[in-house]
């Protein structure tokens, strides 16, 4: 199937990044969110990130302008009806994703491919609640989307080859690299990355190190671009906790037990950068201040 238009559900940090790269690659993009402020904010962020790429001579000004022209926003989910490919990038909660698909399905063309950017949730289970499990895939971008090269492609048990091939062609057109993962909890990247982040939170919880010493250790001692707690704030602590819960429930192994301190931060609404406070406090003018 020739994909020319892409509908994106959720205009948070992932949704805006996905809209950015898809529009830049020439796809017509429709972006939707339940929150109309999030849509306005997403368009601003996309404009700023494209400007940055222009100023660093990564893209030309007219490519930037053409990409912005290709992005349409709407708060009505059914406006995604004509899209050839849907990428769902709403909050990492299975009930939210099921509800989105239930509302969206009656508006879709029969041939439309349905995908989720979920970090961890079973693709087979999400697909089973739709009318097209053979046309359903995991399409997992990494954050920040305009910078990170990888897209994980995850087949559900029923996904057919034409669907996989069509998604792979989209990854090629975005000039990203695909890695194929089997449909087990959290796939590849988060199966490995998230227990490391959770262990960093345990290291903090048990008083082995402070926020600063833990992040400095991994940045300078293991050459990670961000420390694990800084990265957790960047991803979103709610998303990190949701992924740990999927690993814990899905693999039934205590080694995936979410750290109680991670739970406490989420309960406080300290979700990281997106709420201005997590393991660091971002509300001041200067450098972020560690909260422990
Ligand atoms: C949770 C999941 O399901 C899966 C995941 O995504 S896990 C998270 C995966 N992501 C990571 O691990 C990110 C780790 N961090 C990094 O790689 C780096 O810190 C970073 C790329 C985010 C920032 O790098 P940095 O060197 O500290 O900052 P900075 O110099 O501002 O940015 C590097 C480049 O990226 C660009 N950039 C950064 N954010 C950008 C954005 N949102 N849009 C466009 N460009 C961006 C910058 O313009 C800069 O470009 P040049 O190389 O041309 O100068
Ligand atoms: N953060 C990361 O590093 C990565 C995240 N992901 C995955 O991408 C998805 C999105 O994550 P992320 O962008 O970080 O999350 P955000 O919290 O930044 O954004 C999620 C957006 O979805 C909106 N939303 C919630 N419910 C609905 C709905 N029913 N219909 C439409 N929009 C809705 C939210 O609105 P409101 O705020 O009003 O609730 C919010 O604007 C998740 O599945 C996550 O696991 C994948 C790779 C990396």
Coordinates of C-alpha atoms and ligand atoms in Angstrom, one line a residue:
X1 CA 0.0 0.0 0.0
X2 CA 1.3 3.5 -0.9
X3 CA 1.2 5.6 2.2
X4 CA 0.8 9.4 1.6
X5 CA -1.0 10.6 4.7
X6 CA -0.4 9.9 8.4
X7 CA -2.7 10.5 11.3
X8 CA -1.1 10.9 14.7
X9 CA -3.0 10.6 18.0
X10 CA -1.5 12.4 21.0
X11 CA 0.4 15.7 20.7
X12 CA 2.7 15.3 23.6
X13 CA 6.5 15.1 23.3
X14 CA 6.4 11.9 21.1
X15 CA 3.4 13.0 19.0
X16 CA 5.0 16.4 18.1
X17 CA 8.3 14.7 17.2
X18 CA 6.6 12.1 15.0
X19 CA 4.6 14.8 13.3
X20 CA 7.8 16.8 12.7
X21 CA 9.7 14.0 11.0
X22 CA 6.8 12.7 9.0
X23 CA 5.9 16.2 7.6
X24 CA 9.6 16.8 6.8
X25 CA 9.7 13.5 4.9
X26 CA 6.8 14.7 2.7
X27 CA 3.8 13.0 4.4
X28 CA 0.5 14.9 4.9
X29 CA 0.1 14.8 8.7
X30 CA -3.1 15.2 10.8
X31 CA -2.3 15.6 14.5
X32 CA -5.0 15.2 17.2
X33 CA -5.1 15.4 21.0
X34 CA -7.9 15.6 23.6
X35 CA -6.2 18.7 24.9
X36 CA -6.4 21.7 22.4
X37 CA -3.7 23.5 24.4
X38 CA -1.4 20.5 23.7
X39 CA -2.1 20.9 20.0
X40 CA -1.1 24.6 20.0
X41 CA 2.0 23.9 22.1
X42 CA 3.0 21.0 19.7
X43 CA 2.8 23.3 16.6
X44 CA 5.0 25.8 18.5
X45 CA 7.5 23.2 19.5
X46 CA 7.7 21.7 16.0
X47 CA 8.3 25.2 14.5
X48 CA 11.1 25.8 17.0
X49 CA 12.8 22.5 16.4
X50 CA 12.6 22.9 12.6
X51 CA 14.1 26.5 13.0
X52 CA 17.0 24.9 15.0
X53 CA 17.6 22.5 12.1
X54 CA 17.5 25.4 9.6
X55 CA 20.0 27.4 11.7
X56 CA 22.3 24.4 11.9
X57 CA 22.0 24.0 8.1
X58 CA 20.5 20.5 8.5
X59 CA 17.5 21.5 6.4
X60 CA 16.6 24.4 4.0
X61 CA 14.2 27.2 5.0
X62 CA 11.7 26.1 2.2
X63 CA 11.7 22.5 3.5
X64 CA 10.9 23.8 6.9
X65 CA 8.0 25.9 5.6
X66 CA 6.7 23.1 3.4
X67 CA 6.8 20.7 6.5
X68 CA 4.8 23.2 8.6
X69 CA 2.2 23.5 5.7
X70 CA 1.7 19.7 5.7
X71 CA 0.7 19.6 9.4
X72 CA -3.0 20.0 10.2
X73 CA -4.3 19.8 13.8
X74 CA -7.8 18.8 15.0
X75 CA -9.3 17.9 18.3
X76 CA -11.8 15.5 16.6
X77 CA -10.3 12.0 16.4
X78 CA -12.6 11.1 13.5
X79 CA -10.8 13.7 11.3
X80 CA -8.1 11.1 11.1
X81 CA -10.5 8.9 9.0
X82 CA -8.9 9.5 5.6
X83 CA -5.3 8.8 6.7
X84 CA -3.4 5.8 5.2
X85 CA -1.5 5.1 8.4
X86 CA -2.3 5.9 12.0
X87 CA 0.4 6.2 14.7
X88 CA -1.1 6.3 18.1
X89 CA 1.1 8.2 20.6
X90 CA -1.2 9.0 23.5
X91 CA -0.5 8.4 27.2
X92 CA 1.0 5.0 28.1
X93 CA -2.2 3.5 29.5
X94 CA -3.8 0.5 28.0
X95 CA -7.4 1.7 28.7
X96 CA -6.7 5.0 27.0
X97 CA -5.3 3.3 23.9
X98 CA -8.3 0.8 23.7
X99 CA -10.7 3.7 24.0
X100 CA -9.0 5.7 21.2
X101 CA -9.0 2.7 18.8
X102 CA -12.7 2.0 19.6
X103 CA -13.7 5.6 18.7
X104 CA -11.4 5.8 15.7
X105 CA -12.1 2.5 14.0
X106 CA -15.6 3.3 12.5
X107 CA -14.0 6.3 10.7
X108 CA -11.1 4.5 9.1
X109 CA -10.8 3.1 5.6
X110 CA -10.6 -0.7 5.6
X111 CA -7.1 -0.7 4.2
X112 CA -5.7 1.8 6.8
X113 CA -2.8 0.5 8.8
X114 CA -3.1 1.0 12.6
X115 CA 0.0 1.4 14.7
X116 CA 1.0 2.3 18.3
X117 CA 4.1 4.0 19.5
X118 CA 3.6 2.3 22.9
X119 CA 6.8 1.8 24.9
X120 CA 5.8 -1.5 26.4
X121 CA 2.2 -2.7 26.0
X122 CA 1.4 -5.9 24.1
X123 CA 0.8 -5.2 20.4
X124 CA -1.1 -8.5 20.1
X125 CA -3.5 -7.5 22.9
X126 CA -4.1 -4.0 21.5
X127 CA -4.6 -5.5 18.0
X128 CA -7.1 -8.1 19.3
X129 CA -9.5 -5.3 20.3
X130 CA -9.6 -3.9 16.8
X131 CA -11.3 -5.0 13.6
X132 CA -7.9 -5.4 11.8
X133 CA -5.3 -7.3 13.9
X134 CA -3.5 -8.3 10.6
X135 CA -3.0 -4.6 9.8
X136 CA -1.8 -3.6 13.3
X137 CA 1.9 -3.0 14.3
X138 CA 4.1 -1.5 17.0
X139 CA 5.8 1.6 15.5
X140 CA 8.1 2.7 18.3
X141 CA 10.1 5.9 17.9
X142 CA 12.8 7.1 20.4
X143 CA 12.9 10.4 22.2
X144 CA 13.8 13.1 20.9
X145 CA 12.3 11.8 17.6
X146 CA 14.0 14.3 15.3
X147 CA 17.4 13.2 16.6
X148 CA 17.2 9.5 17.4
X149 CA 17.9 7.1 14.5
X150 CA 16.0 4.1 15.7
X151 CA 12.5 2.9 15.2
X152 CA 11.5 -0.5 16.7
X153 CA 9.0 -2.3 14.6
X154 CA 7.0 -4.9 16.5
X155 CA 4.7 -7.5 14.8
X156 CA 1.7 -8.7 16.8
X157 CA 0.9 -12.4 16.4
X158 CA -1.5 -11.7 13.5
X159 CA 0.4 -8.9 11.7
X160 CA 0.7 -9.7 8.0
X161 CA 3.8 -9.2 5.8
X162 CA 2.3 -6.4 3.6
X163 CA 1.7 -4.4 6.8
X164 CA 5.2 -4.9 8.1
X165 CA 6.7 -4.0 4.6
X166 CA 4.6 -0.8 4.4
X167 CA 5.8 0.3 7.9
X168 CA 9.4 -0.5 7.0
X169 CA 9.1 1.6 3.9
X170 CA 7.9 4.5 6.0
X171 CA 10.9 4.1 8.3
X172 CA 13.2 4.1 5.2
X173 CA 11.5 7.3 3.9
X174 CA 12.1 9.0 7.3
X175 CA 15.8 8.0 6.8
X176 CA 15.7 6.2 10.1
X177 CA 16.9 2.6 10.9
X178 CA 14.4 -0.1 11.9
X179 CA 15.1 -2.9 14.4
X180 CA 12.5 -5.6 14.5
X181 CA 11.4 -6.9 18.0
X182 CA 9.2 -9.7 19.0
X183 CA 6.0 -8.8 20.9
X184 CA 7.1 -9.4 24.5
X185 CA 6.8 -6.8 27.4
X186 CA 8.7 -3.6 26.6
X187 CA 10.2 -5.1 23.4
X188 CA 14.0 -4.5 23.1
X189 CA 15.1 -1.0 24.1
X190 CA 12.9 -0.6 27.2
X191 CA 13.4 -4.2 28.3
X192 CA 17.1 -3.2 28.8
X193 CA 17.0 0.5 29.4
X194 CA 14.1 0.7 31.9
X195 CA 15.5 -1.8 34.5
X196 CA 18.7 0.3 34.4
X197 CA 16.7 3.5 35.2
X198 CA 14.7 1.7 37.9
X199 CA 18.0 0.5 39.4
X200 CA 19.3 4.1 39.4
X201 CA 16.1 5.1 41.4
X202 CA 16.8 2.2 43.9
X203 CA 20.4 3.4 44.2
X204 CA 19.0 6.8 45.2
X205 CA 16.2 5.3 47.4
X206 CA 18.8 3.2 49.3
X207 CA 21.1 6.2 49.8
X208 CA 24.0 4.8 47.8
X209 CA 24.3 8.1 45.9
X210 CA 22.6 11.4 45.4
X211 CA 20.9 12.5 42.2
X212 CA 24.1 14.3 41.2
X213 CA 26.5 11.5 42.0
X214 CA 24.4 8.9 40.3
X215 CA 24.0 10.9 37.1
X216 CA 27.7 12.0 37.1
X217 CA 28.8 8.4 37.6
X218 CA 26.9 7.1 34.5
X219 CA 27.7 10.1 32.3
X220 CA 31.5 10.1 33.1
X221 CA 31.9 6.5 34.1
X222 CA 30.0 4.8 31.3
X223 CA 29.9 7.6 28.7
X224 CA 26.1 7.9 28.6
X225 CA 24.9 11.2 27.1
X226 CA 22.5 11.7 30.0
X227 CA 22.5 10.3 33.5
X228 CA 19.7 7.7 34.2
X229 CA 17.7 10.1 36.5
X230 CA 18.1 13.0 34.0
X231 CA 16.9 10.6 31.3
X232 CA 14.0 9.4 33.4
X233 CA 12.9 13.0 33.8
X234 CA 13.3 13.5 30.0
X235 CA 11.2 10.4 29.2
X236 CA 8.5 11.2 31.9
X237 CA 8.3 9.4 35.3
X238 CA 4.7 8.3 34.6
X239 CA 5.9 6.6 31.4
X240 CA 8.9 4.9 33.2
X241 CA 6.6 3.6 35.9
X242 CA 4.0 2.3 33.4
X243 CA 6.8 0.4 31.6
X244 CA 8.1 -1.1 34.8
X245 CA 4.6 -2.2 35.7
X246 CA 4.2 -3.9 32.3
X247 CA 7.5 -5.7 32.7
X248 CA 6.6 -6.7 36.3
X249 CA 3.1 -8.0 35.4
X250 CA 4.0 -9.4 32.0
X251 CA 7.2 -11.3 33.1
X252 CA 6.1 -12.1 36.7
X253 CA 9.7 -11.6 37.9
X254 CA 10.5 -9.6 41.1
X255 CA 13.6 -8.2 39.4
X256 CA 11.2 -5.8 37.5
X257 CA 9.6 -4.5 40.8
X258 CA 9.2 -0.7 40.3
X259 CA 11.1 1.3 43.0
X260 CA 8.7 2.7 45.6
X261 CA 10.5 6.1 45.2
X262 CA 9.6 6.2 41.5
X263 CA 5.9 5.5 42.5
X264 CA 6.1 8.3 45.1
X265 CA 7.3 10.8 42.5
X266 CA 4.5 9.9 40.1
X267 CA 1.9 10.1 43.0
X268 CA 3.2 13.6 43.7
X269 CA 2.7 14.6 40.1
X270 CA 6.4 15.1 39.8
X271 CA 6.6 13.6 36.3
X272 CA 9.9 15.1 35.1
X273 CA 10.5 17.8 32.6
X274 CA 6.9 17.9 31.3
X275 CA 5.6 19.0 34.8
X276 CA 8.8 21.0 35.5
X277 CA 9.7 18.8 38.5
X278 CA 11.0 15.2 38.9
X279 CA 14.4 14.1 40.0
X280 CA 15.4 17.7 39.1
X281 CA 13.5 20.9 39.6
X282 CA 13.3 22.8 36.3
X283 CA 11.3 25.8 37.5
X284 CA 14.1 28.2 38.1
X285 CA 16.1 30.3 35.5
X286 CA 19.4 28.5 36.1
X287 CA 20.5 24.9 35.9
X288 CA 18.0 22.2 37.1
X289 CA 18.3 21.6 40.8
X290 CA 18.4 18.0 42.2
X291 CA 15.3 17.3 44.4
X292 CA 17.3 14.8 46.6
Ligands
LIG1 C1 11.0 5.5 26.7 C2 10.9 4.9 25.3 O1 9.9 4.2 25.0 C3 12.1 4.9 24.4 C4 13.0 6.0 24.4 O2 12.8 7.0 23.8 S1 14.2 5.9 25.6 C5 15.1 7.4 25.4 C6 16.1 7.4 24.3 N1 16.8 8.6 24.2 C7 17.9 8.8 24.8 O3 18.5 7.9 25.4 C8 18.5 10.2 24.7 C9 19.8 10.4 25.5 N2 20.2 11.8 25.3 C10 20.9 12.2 24.2 O4 21.1 11.4 23.2 C11 21.3 13.6 24.1 O5 21.4 14.1 25.4 C12 20.3 14.5 23.3 C13 20.4 14.1 21.8 C14 18.9 14.5 23.8 C15 20.8 16.0 23.4 O6 22.1 16.1 23.1 P1 23.1 17.3 23.6 O7 24.3 17.1 22.9 O8 23.0 17.3 25.1 O9 22.3 18.6 23.3 P2 22.2 19.4 22.0 O10 23.6 19.9 21.6 O11 21.2 20.5 22.3 O12 21.6 18.5 20.9 C16 22.4 17.6 20.0 C17 21.8 17.8 18.7 O13 20.4 17.3 18.7 C18 19.6 18.4 18.2 N3 18.3 18.3 18.9 C19 18.1 18.1 20.3 N4 16.8 18.0 20.5 C20 16.2 18.2 19.4 C21 14.8 18.2 19.0 N5 13.8 17.9 19.9 N6 14.5 18.4 17.7 C22 15.4 18.6 16.8 N7 16.8 18.6 17.0 C23 17.1 18.4 18.3 C24 20.4 19.7 18.4 O14 20.0 20.7 17.6 C25 21.8 19.2 18.2 O15 22.0 19.2 16.8 P3 23.5 19.4 16.2 O16 24.2 18.1 16.4 O17 23.3 19.7 14.8 O18 24.2 20.5 17.0
LIG2 N1 8.5 9.7 26.5 C1 9.3 9.0 25.9 O1 10.5 9.0 25.9 C2 8.7 7.9 24.9 C3 7.3 7.6 25.0 N2 6.8 6.7 24.1 C4 5.4 6.4 24.1 O2 4.7 7.4 23.4 C5 3.4 7.6 23.9 C6 3.2 9.0 24.3 O3 4.2 9.4 25.3 P1 4.6 10.9 25.5 O4 4.5 11.7 24.3 O5 5.9 10.9 26.2 O6 3.5 11.3 26.5 P2 2.9 12.8 26.9 O7 2.4 12.7 28.2 O8 4.0 13.8 26.6 O9 1.8 13.0 25.8 C7 0.6 12.2 25.7 C8 -0.5 13.1 25.1 O10 -1.6 12.2 24.8 C9 -2.7 13.0 25.2 N3 -3.9 12.1 25.4 C10 -4.3 11.4 26.5 N4 -5.4 10.7 26.2 C11 -5.7 11.0 24.9 C12 -6.8 10.6 24.1 N5 -7.7 9.8 24.5 N6 -6.8 11.0 22.8 C13 -5.8 11.8 22.3 N7 -4.8 12.2 23.1 C14 -4.7 11.8 24.4 C15 -2.3 13.7 26.5 O11 -3.2 14.7 26.8 P3 -3.3 15.1 28.4 O12 -2.0 15.6 28.8 O13 -4.4 16.1 28.4 O14 -3.7 13.8 29.1 C16 -0.9 14.2 26.0 O15 -1.0 15.4 25.4 C17 3.3 6.6 25.1 O16 2.7 5.4 24.7 C18 4.7 6.4 25.5 O17 5.0 5.2 26.2 C19 7.6 6.1 23.2 C20 8.9 6.4 23.1 C21 9.6 7.3 24.0

